[in-house]
Coordinates of C-alpha atoms in Angstrom, one line a residue:
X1 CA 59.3 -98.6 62.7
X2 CA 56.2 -96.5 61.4
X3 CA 57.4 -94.1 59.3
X4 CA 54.5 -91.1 58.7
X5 CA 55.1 -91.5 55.1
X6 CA 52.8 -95.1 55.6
X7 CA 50.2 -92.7 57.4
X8 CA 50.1 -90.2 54.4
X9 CA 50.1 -93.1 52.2
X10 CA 46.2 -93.9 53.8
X11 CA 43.6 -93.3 51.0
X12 CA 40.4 -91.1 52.1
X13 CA 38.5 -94.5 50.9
X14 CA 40.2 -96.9 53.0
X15 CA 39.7 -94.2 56.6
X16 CA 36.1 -94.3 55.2
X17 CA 36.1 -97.8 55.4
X18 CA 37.6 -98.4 58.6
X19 CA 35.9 -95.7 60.3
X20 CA 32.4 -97.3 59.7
X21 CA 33.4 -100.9 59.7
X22 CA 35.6 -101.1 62.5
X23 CA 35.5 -98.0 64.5
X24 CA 32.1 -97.6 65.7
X25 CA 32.1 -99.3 68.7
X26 CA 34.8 -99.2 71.6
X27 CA 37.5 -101.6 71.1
X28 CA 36.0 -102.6 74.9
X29 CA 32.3 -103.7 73.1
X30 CA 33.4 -105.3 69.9
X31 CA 33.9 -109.4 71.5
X32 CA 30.0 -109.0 71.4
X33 CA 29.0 -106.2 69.0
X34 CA 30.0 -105.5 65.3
X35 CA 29.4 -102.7 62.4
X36 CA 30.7 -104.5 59.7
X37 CA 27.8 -104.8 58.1
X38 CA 26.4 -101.9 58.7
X39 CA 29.7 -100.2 57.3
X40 CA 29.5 -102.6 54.1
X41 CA 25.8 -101.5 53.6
X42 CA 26.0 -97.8 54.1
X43 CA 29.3 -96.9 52.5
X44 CA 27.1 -98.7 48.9
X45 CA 23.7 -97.8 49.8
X46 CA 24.3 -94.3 51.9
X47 CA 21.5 -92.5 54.2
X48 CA 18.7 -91.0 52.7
X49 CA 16.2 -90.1 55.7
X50 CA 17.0 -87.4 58.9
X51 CA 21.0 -86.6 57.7
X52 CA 21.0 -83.2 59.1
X53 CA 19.4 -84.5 62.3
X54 CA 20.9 -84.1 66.0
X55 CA 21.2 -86.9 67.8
X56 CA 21.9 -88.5 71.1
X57 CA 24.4 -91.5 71.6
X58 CA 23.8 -94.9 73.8
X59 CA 25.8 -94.6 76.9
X60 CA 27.3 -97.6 78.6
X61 CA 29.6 -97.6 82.2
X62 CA 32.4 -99.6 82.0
X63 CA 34.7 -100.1 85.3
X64 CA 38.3 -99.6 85.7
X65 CA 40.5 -101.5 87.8
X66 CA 39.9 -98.9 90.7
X67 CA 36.0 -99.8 90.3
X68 CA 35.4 -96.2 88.9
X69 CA 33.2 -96.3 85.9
X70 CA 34.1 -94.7 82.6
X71 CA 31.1 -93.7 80.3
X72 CA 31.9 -95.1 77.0
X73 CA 29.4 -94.2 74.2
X74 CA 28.0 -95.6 71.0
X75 CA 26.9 -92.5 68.6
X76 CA 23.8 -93.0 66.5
X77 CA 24.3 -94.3 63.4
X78 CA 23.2 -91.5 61.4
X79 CA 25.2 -89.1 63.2
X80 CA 28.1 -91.3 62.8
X81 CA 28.2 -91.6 59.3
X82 CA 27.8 -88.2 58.5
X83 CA 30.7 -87.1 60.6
X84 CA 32.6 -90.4 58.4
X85 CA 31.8 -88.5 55.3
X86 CA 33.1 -85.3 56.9
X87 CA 36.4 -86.8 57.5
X88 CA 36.7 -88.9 54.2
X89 CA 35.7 -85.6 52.3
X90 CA 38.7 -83.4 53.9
X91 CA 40.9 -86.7 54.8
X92 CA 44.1 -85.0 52.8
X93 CA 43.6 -81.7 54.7
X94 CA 43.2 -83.5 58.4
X95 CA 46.4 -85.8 57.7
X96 CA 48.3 -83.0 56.6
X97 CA 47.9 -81.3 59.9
X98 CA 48.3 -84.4 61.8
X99 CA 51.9 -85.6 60.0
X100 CA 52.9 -81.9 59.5
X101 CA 56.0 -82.7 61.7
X102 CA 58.9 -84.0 60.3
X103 CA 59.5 -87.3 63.5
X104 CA 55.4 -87.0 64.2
X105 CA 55.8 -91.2 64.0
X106 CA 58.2 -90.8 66.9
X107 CA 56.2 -88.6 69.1
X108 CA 53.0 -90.0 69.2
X109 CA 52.0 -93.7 69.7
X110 CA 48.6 -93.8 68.5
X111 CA 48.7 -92.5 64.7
X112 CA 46.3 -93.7 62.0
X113 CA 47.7 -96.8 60.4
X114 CA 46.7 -98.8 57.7
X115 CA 47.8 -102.2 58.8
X116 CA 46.3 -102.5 62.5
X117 CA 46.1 -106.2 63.1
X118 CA 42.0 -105.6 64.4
X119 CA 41.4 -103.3 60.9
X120 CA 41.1 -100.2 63.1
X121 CA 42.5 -97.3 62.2
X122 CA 43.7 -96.2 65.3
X123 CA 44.0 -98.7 68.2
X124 CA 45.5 -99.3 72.0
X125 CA 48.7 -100.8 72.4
X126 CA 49.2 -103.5 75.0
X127 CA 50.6 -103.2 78.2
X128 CA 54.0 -104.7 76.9
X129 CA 55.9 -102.1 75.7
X130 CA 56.6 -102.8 72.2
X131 CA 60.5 -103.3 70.9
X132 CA 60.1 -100.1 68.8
X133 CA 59.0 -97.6 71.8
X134 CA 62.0 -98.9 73.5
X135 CA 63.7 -97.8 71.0
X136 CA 62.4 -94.7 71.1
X137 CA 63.1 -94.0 74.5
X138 CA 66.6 -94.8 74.1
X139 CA 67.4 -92.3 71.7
X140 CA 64.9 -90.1 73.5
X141 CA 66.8 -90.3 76.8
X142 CA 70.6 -89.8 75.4
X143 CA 72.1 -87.4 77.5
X144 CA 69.5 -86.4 79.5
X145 CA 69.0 -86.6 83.1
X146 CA 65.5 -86.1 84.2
X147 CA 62.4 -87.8 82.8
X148 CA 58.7 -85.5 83.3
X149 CA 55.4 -87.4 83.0
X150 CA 52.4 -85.2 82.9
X151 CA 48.5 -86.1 81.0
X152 CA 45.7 -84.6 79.6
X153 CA 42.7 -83.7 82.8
X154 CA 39.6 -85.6 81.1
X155 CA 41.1 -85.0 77.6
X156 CA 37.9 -86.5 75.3
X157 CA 35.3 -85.2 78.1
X158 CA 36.8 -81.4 77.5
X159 CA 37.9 -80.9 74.2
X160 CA 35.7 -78.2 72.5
X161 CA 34.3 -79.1 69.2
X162 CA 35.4 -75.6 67.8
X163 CA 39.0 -76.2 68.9
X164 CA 38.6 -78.7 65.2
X165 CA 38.5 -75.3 63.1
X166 CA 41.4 -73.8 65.4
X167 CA 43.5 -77.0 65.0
X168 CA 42.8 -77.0 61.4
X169 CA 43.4 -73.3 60.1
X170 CA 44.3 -71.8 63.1
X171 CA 42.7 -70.0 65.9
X172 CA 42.4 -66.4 63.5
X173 CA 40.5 -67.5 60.8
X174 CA 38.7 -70.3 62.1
X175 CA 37.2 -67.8 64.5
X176 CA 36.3 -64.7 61.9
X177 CA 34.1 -67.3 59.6
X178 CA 32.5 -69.3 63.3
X179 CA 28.7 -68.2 61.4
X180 CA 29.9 -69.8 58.1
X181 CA 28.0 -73.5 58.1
X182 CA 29.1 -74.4 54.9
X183 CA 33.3 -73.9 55.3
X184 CA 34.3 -77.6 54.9
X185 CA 36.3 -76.7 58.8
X186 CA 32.7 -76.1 60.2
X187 CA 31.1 -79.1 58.8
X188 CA 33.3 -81.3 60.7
X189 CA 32.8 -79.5 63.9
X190 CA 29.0 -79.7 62.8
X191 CA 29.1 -83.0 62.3
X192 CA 30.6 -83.6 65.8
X193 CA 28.1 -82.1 67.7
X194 CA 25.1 -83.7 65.6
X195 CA 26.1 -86.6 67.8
X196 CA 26.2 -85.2 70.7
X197 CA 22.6 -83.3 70.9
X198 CA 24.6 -79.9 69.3
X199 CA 27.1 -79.7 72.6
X200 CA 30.2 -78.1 71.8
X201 CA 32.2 -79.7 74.8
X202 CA 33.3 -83.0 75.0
X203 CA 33.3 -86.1 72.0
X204 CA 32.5 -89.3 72.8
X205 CA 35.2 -91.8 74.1
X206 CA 34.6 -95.0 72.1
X207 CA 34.5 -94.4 68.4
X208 CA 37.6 -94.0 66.1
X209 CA 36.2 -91.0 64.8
X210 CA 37.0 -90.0 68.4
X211 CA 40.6 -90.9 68.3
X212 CA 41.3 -88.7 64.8
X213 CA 39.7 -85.4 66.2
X214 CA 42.2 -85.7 69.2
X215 CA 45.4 -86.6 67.9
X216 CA 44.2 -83.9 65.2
X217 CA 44.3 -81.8 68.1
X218 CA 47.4 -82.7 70.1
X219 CA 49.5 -83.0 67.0
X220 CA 49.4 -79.1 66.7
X221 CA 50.4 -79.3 70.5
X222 CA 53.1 -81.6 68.9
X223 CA 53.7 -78.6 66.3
X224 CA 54.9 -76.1 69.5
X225 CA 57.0 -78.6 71.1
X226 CA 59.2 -79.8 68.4
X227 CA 62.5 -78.6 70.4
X228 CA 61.6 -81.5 73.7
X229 CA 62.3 -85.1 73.4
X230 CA 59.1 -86.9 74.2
X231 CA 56.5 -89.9 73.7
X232 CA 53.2 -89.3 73.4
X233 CA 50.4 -92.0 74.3
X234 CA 47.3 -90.2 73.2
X235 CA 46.8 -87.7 76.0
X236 CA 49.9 -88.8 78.0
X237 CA 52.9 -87.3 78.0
X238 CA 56.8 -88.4 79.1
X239 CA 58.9 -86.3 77.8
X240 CA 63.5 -86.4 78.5
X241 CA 65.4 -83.7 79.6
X242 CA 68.6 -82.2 80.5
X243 CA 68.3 -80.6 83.6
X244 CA 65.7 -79.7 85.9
X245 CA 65.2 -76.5 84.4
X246 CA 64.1 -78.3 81.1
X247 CA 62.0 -80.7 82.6
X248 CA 60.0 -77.5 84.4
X249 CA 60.1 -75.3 81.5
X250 CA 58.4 -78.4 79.5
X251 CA 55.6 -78.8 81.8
X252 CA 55.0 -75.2 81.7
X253 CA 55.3 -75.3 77.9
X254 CA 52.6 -78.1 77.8
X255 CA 50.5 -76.7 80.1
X256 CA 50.3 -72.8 77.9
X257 CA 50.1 -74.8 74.8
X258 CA 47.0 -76.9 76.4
X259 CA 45.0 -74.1 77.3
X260 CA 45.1 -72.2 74.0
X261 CA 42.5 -75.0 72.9
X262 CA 41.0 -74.9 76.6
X263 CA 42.6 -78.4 77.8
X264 CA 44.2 -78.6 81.3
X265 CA 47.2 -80.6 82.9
X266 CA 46.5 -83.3 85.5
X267 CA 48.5 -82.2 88.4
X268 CA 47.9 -85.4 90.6
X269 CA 49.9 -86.8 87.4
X270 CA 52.4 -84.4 87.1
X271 CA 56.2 -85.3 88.1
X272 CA 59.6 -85.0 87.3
X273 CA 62.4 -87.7 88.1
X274 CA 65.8 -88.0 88.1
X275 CA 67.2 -91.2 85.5
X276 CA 67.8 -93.6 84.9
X277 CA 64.7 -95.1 85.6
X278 CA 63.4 -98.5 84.0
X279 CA 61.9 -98.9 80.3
X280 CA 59.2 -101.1 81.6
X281 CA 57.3 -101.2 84.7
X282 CA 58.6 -103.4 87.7
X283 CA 55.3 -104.9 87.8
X284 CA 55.5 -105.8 84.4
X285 CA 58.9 -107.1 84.4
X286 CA 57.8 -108.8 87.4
X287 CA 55.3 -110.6 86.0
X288 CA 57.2 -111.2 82.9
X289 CA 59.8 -113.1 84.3
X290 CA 57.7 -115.3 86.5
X291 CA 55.6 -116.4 83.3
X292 CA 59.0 -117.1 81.3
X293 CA 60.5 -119.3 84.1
X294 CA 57.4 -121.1 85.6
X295 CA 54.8 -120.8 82.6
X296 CA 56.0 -121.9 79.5
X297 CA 54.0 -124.6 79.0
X298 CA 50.4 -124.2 77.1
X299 CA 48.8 -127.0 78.9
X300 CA 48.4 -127.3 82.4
X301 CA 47.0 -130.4 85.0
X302 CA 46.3 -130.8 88.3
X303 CA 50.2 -130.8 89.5
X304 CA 50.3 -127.4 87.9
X305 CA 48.1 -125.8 90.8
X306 CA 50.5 -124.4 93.3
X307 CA 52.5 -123.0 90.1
X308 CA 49.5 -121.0 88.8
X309 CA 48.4 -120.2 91.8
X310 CA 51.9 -118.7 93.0
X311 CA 51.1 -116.4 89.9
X312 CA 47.8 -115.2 90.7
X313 CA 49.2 -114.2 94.4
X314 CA 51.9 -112.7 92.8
X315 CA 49.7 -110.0 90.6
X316 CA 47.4 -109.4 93.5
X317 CA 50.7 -108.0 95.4
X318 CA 51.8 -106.3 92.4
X319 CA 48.1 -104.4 92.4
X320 CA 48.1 -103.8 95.8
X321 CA 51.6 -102.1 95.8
X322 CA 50.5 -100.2 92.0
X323 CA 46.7 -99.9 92.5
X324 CA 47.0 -97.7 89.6
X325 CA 47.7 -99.9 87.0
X326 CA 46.4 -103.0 86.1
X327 CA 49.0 -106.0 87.0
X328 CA 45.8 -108.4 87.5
X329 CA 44.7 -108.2 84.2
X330 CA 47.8 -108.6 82.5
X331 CA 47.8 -111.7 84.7
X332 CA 44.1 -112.9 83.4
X333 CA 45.6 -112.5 80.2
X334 CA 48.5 -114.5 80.3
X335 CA 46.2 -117.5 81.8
X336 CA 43.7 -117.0 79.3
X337 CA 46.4 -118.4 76.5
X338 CA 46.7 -121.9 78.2
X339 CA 44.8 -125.2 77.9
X340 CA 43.6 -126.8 81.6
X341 CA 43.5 -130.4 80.7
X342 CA 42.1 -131.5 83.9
X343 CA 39.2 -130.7 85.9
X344 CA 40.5 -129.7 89.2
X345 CA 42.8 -127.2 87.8
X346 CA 40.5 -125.6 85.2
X347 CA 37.7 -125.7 88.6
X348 CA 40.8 -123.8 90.2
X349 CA 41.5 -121.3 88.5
X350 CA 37.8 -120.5 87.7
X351 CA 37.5 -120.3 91.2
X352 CA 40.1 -118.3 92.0
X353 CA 39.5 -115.8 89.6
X354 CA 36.3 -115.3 90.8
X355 CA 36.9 -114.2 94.0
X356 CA 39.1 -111.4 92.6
X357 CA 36.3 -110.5 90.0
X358 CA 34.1 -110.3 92.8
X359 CA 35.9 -107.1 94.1
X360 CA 37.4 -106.0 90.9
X361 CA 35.5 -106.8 88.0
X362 CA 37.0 -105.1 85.5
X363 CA 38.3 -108.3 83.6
X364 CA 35.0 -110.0 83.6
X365 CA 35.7 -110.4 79.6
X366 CA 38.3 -112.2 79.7
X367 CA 36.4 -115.4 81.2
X368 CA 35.4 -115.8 77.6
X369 CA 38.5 -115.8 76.1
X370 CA 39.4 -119.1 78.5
X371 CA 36.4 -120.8 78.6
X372 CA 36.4 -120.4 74.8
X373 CA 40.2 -121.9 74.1
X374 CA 39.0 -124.9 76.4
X375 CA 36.0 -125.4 75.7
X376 CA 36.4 -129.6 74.8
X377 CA 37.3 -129.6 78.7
X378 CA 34.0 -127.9 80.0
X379 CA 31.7 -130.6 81.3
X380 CA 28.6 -130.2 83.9
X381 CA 31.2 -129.4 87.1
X382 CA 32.7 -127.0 85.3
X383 CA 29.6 -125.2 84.5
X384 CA 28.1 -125.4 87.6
X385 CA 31.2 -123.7 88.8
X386 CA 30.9 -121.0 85.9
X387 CA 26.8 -120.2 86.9
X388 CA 27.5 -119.9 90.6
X389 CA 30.7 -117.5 90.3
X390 CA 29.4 -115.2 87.3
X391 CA 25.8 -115.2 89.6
X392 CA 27.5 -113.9 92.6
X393 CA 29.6 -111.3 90.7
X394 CA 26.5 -109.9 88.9
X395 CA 24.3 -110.0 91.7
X396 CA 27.4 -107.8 93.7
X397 CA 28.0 -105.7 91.1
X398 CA 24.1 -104.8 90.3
X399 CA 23.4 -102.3 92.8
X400 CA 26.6 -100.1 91.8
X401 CA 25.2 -99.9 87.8
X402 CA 28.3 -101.5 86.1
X403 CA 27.2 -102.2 83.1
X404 CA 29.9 -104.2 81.5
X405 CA 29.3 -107.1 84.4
X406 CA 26.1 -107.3 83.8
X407 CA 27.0 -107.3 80.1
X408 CA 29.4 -109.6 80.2
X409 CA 27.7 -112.0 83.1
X410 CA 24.4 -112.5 80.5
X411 CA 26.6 -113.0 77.4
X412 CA 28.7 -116.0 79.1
X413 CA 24.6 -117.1 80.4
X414 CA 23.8 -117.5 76.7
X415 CA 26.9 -118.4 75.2
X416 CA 27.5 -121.5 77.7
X417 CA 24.1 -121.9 78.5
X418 CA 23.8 -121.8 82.2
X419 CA 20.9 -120.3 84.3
X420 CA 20.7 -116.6 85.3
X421 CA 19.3 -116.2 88.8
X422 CA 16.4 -114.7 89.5
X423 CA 16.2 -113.4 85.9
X424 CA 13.1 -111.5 86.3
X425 CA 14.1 -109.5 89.1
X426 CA 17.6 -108.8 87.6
X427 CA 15.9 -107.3 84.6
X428 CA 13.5 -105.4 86.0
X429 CA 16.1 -103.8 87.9
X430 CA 18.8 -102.9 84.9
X431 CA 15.8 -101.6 83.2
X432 CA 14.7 -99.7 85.9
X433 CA 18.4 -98.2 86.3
X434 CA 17.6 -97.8 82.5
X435 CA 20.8 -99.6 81.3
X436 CA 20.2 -100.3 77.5
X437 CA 23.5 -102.9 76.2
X438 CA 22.7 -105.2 79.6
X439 CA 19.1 -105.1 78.9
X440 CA 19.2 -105.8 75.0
X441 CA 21.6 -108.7 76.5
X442 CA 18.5 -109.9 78.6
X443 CA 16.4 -109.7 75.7
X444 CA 18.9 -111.9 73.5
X445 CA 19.3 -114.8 76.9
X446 CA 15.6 -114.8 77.1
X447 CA 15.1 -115.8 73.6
X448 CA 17.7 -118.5 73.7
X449 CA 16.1 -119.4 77.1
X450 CA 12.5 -119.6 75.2
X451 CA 11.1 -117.2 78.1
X452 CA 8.7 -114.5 77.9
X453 CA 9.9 -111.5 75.7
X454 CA 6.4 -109.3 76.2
X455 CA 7.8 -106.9 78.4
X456 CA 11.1 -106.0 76.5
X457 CA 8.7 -104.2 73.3
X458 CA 6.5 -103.1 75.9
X459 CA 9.9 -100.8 77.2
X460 CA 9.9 -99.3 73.8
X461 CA 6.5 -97.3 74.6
X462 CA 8.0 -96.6 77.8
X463 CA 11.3 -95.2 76.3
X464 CA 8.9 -93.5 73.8
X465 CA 7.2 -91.5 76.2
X466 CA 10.4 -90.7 78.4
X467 CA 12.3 -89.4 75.0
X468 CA 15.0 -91.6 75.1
X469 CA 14.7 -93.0 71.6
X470 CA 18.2 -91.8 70.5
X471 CA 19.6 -93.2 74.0
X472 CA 18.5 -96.8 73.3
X473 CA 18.6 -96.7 69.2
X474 CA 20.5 -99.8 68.9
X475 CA 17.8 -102.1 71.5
X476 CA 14.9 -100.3 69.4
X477 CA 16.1 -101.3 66.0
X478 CA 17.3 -104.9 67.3
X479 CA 13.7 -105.6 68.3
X480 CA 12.5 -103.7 65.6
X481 CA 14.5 -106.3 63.2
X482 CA 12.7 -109.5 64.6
X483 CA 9.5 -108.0 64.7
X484 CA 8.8 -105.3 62.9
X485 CA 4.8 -105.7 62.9
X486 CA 4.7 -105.2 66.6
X487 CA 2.2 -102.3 67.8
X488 CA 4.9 -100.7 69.6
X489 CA 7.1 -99.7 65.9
X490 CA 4.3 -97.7 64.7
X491 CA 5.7 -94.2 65.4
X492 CA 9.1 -94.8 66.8
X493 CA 11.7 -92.1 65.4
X494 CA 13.9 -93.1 62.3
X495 CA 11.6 -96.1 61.4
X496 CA 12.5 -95.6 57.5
X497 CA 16.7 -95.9 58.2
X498 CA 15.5 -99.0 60.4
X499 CA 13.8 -100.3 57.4
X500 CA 16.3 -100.1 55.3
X501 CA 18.5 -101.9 57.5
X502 CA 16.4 -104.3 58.3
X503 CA 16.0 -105.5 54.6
X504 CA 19.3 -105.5 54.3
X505 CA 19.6 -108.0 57.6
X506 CA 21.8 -105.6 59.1
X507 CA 22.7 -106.5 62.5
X508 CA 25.1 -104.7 65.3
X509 CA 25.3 -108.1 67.2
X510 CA 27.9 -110.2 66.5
X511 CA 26.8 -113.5 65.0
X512 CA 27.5 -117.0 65.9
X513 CA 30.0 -118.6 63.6
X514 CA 27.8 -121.8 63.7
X515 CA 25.0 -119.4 62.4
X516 CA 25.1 -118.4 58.4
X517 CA 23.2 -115.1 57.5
X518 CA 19.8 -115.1 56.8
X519 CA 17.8 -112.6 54.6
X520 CA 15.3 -110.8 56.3
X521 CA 11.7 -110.9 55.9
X522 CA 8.8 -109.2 57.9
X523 CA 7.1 -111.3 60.6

């Protein structure tokens, strides 16, 4: 059990280091990019050039399992770590408000830890309920009788970068000093919307910095309803109560609680039941037990077909019946932890994935992780599968702007080195739908492909004239890494930080494990 004593236990110097090495990109981008490096490097050698600056942030769409998109953003690095120096400066104060109640550990699931297996600070739990929240929710539900569920309306999109100062001394003082730049409670708040073009509504869903400023936030929510027996799961709420009375009173707590720091309740999620209702999800369970009776094996042949295939139909009737949640992809992930020793099953299962990932291509990611864990049984069949499928879905999915298949679909292309269709075209359109993670992925396949890379750096005068430097820092300074002599570098925006990067052979790509680092050097 986490007790908050381990979360006051976190040093200002370790947040400071997890913040910038592991928490600038979305736990979503971080199979293909990294800050590592860039964390290392700037925690020693700092920023000298454009630190009171404002800034905008690279925006990428990644789809749900409904097919909506989410925006997920990626803050400019300046920006970034000046808000990580904000929070390292005042870490004692902010954790003090966060932990100030006494069983804050068993209210809210996502605290700042120091031991997250990934080296985040803060980070998702899985779908699986872990054995300590089931714990919770016993002692939670003794002697209750209804169970309320209610969530946060677009919580990161509307939280008001003011409401930092409120949460922090309170809604009085913070508001009689708002002129005061230099109170260490307006900094922060400064800092936020130096990412964010000065825009006081709304922090970016992504980085870990992110995370902090909300359960900041929520946990003086937390502070008003000590007297209710609840989880939290960042902006979701299911709270235990003893009558029906209780359970309205709660929701009407929340709600009055919410709007003091102008947050609203989702009422489409808003409802009270009577218990006793399950700890885990039937689809979960569901799928649970059909893995531990029929899929207990790691490796799996060509007799193995119907079973796996049993299992596949099974999630797709579980989503149909919860198109909410995300049975499929717990699915995917079960599968994408065995070895297919035999070609007809691995061509199978490829296959058949596919055609879901066609209409729902959410999990398009994890085709990496099972390609990669059988990668001795990939041979030319196999591959040929794997082009024509991840084709078709990108080629689908192109005209509705999701970035993350088109991401994803060029990042299997390089890493298993099979052809994209019609490559020209499908560039020319992400970069006229002005998609920058997809096209810096075109740029990286074309390179491996030893095709033409003339009119990637001819975008960058393009994105010069249309002011959308900050929007695409991260392709800019890429290119700007490999060739740094090019015509089109000459007067981009922040060309000193890129410089100093570059000598230092920063990179926000992850690199190939085959692949030691090199110094840089000018070309």
């Amino acid at each position: 059990m986490i007790k908050i004593e381990d979360t006051k236990l976190l040093k200002k110097e370790v947040v400071y280091e997890k913040l910038l090495e592991y928490g600038f990109f979305s736990e979503k981008l971080t199979a293909i990019f990294q800050s590592k490096e860039f964390g290392k490097w700037v925690r020693k050698a700092g920023i000298k050039t454009h630190k009171k600056g404002i800034f905008s942030s690279v925006k990428y769409r990644l789809i749900r399992n409904n097919n909506a998109s989410r925006i997920i953003e990626i803050p400019h690095p300046i920006a970034y770590f000046r808000l990580c120096e904000e929070i390292k400066q005042n870490w004692g104060k902010i954790i003090n408000k966060i932990g100030e109640i006494d069983d804050y550990a068993k209210r809210s699931m996502i605290i700042p830890k120091p031991n997250n297996v990934n080296g985040r600070l803060v980070t998702m739990m899985p779908y699986d309920t872990k054995k300590n929240e089931k714990f919770l929710i016993l002692d939670k539900s003794f002697g209750k009788k209804y169970f309320v569920h209610v969530d946060i309306a677009n919580c990161y999109p509307s939280i008001y970068s003011h409401s930092i100062a409120w949460a922090l001394v309170g809604h009085r003082e913070a508001k009689e000093h708002t002129s005061e730049k230099d109170l260490w409670y307006n900094k922060i708040d400064i800092a936020v919307r130096s990412m964010q073009r000065n825009e006081t509504i709304g922090i970016p869903i992504g980085p870990d910095t992110s995370s902090v400023i909300c359960e900041l936030i929520l946990s003086r929510i937390d502070k008003e309803l000590e007297k209710y027996k609840y989880l939290r799961f960042i902006d979701d709420y299911k709270c235990y109560c003893k009558s029906k009375d209780e359970a309205d009173e709660f929701i009407l707590k929340v709600s009055k609680e919410l709007e003091k720091y102008n947050l609203r309740l989702n009422p489409k999620k808003t409802q009270i039941v009577e218990l006793p209702i399950a700890i885990s999800q039937d689809w979960v369970r569901v799928l649970k037990e059909y893995s531990s009776q029929f899929l207990g094996k790691k490796e799996y042949a060509d007799k193995d077909i119907n079973t796996l295939s049993a299992f596949i139909d099974l999630s797709i009737r579980l989503f149909n019946e919860n198109p909410d949640e995300s049975p499929i992809k717990y699915a995917v992930r079960i599968l994408s932890k065995k070895i297919y020793i035999e070609e007809k099953v691995f061509g199978y299962l490829l296959m058949y994935l596919s055609r879901i990932c066609f209409i729902y291509p959410y999990f398009i990611d994890v085709f990496d992780k099972i390609l990669s864990r059988n990668k001795k049984y990939i041979n030319e069949n196999i591959l040929k599968i794997l082009e024509d499928e991840i084709n078709s879905i990108m080629k689908e999915h192109l005209k509705f702007s999701h970035s993350n298949v088109a991401l994803w679909g060029l990042k299997l292309a390089k890493k298993y080195s099979f052809k994209i269709q019609e490559f020209e075209d499908y560039t020319n359109k992400l970069i006229a739908e002005r998609d920058c993670l997809p096209t810096l992925m075109c740029y990286e396949y074309a390179k491996a492909k030893k095709l033409s890379v003339i009119k990637f750096f001819k975008l960058i005068e393009v994105l010069k004239g249309e002011k959308l430097e900050d929007e695409w820092w991260i392709y800019i300074y890429q290119l700007y890494k490999e060739r740094p002599n090019k015509p089109e570098f000459k007067s981009i925006n922040y060309k000193a930080f890129y410089e100093e990067m570059r000598k230092a052979d920063i990179t926000f790509l992850r690199r190939s494990k085959k692949k030691k680092k090199k110094s840089g050097k000018k070309k």
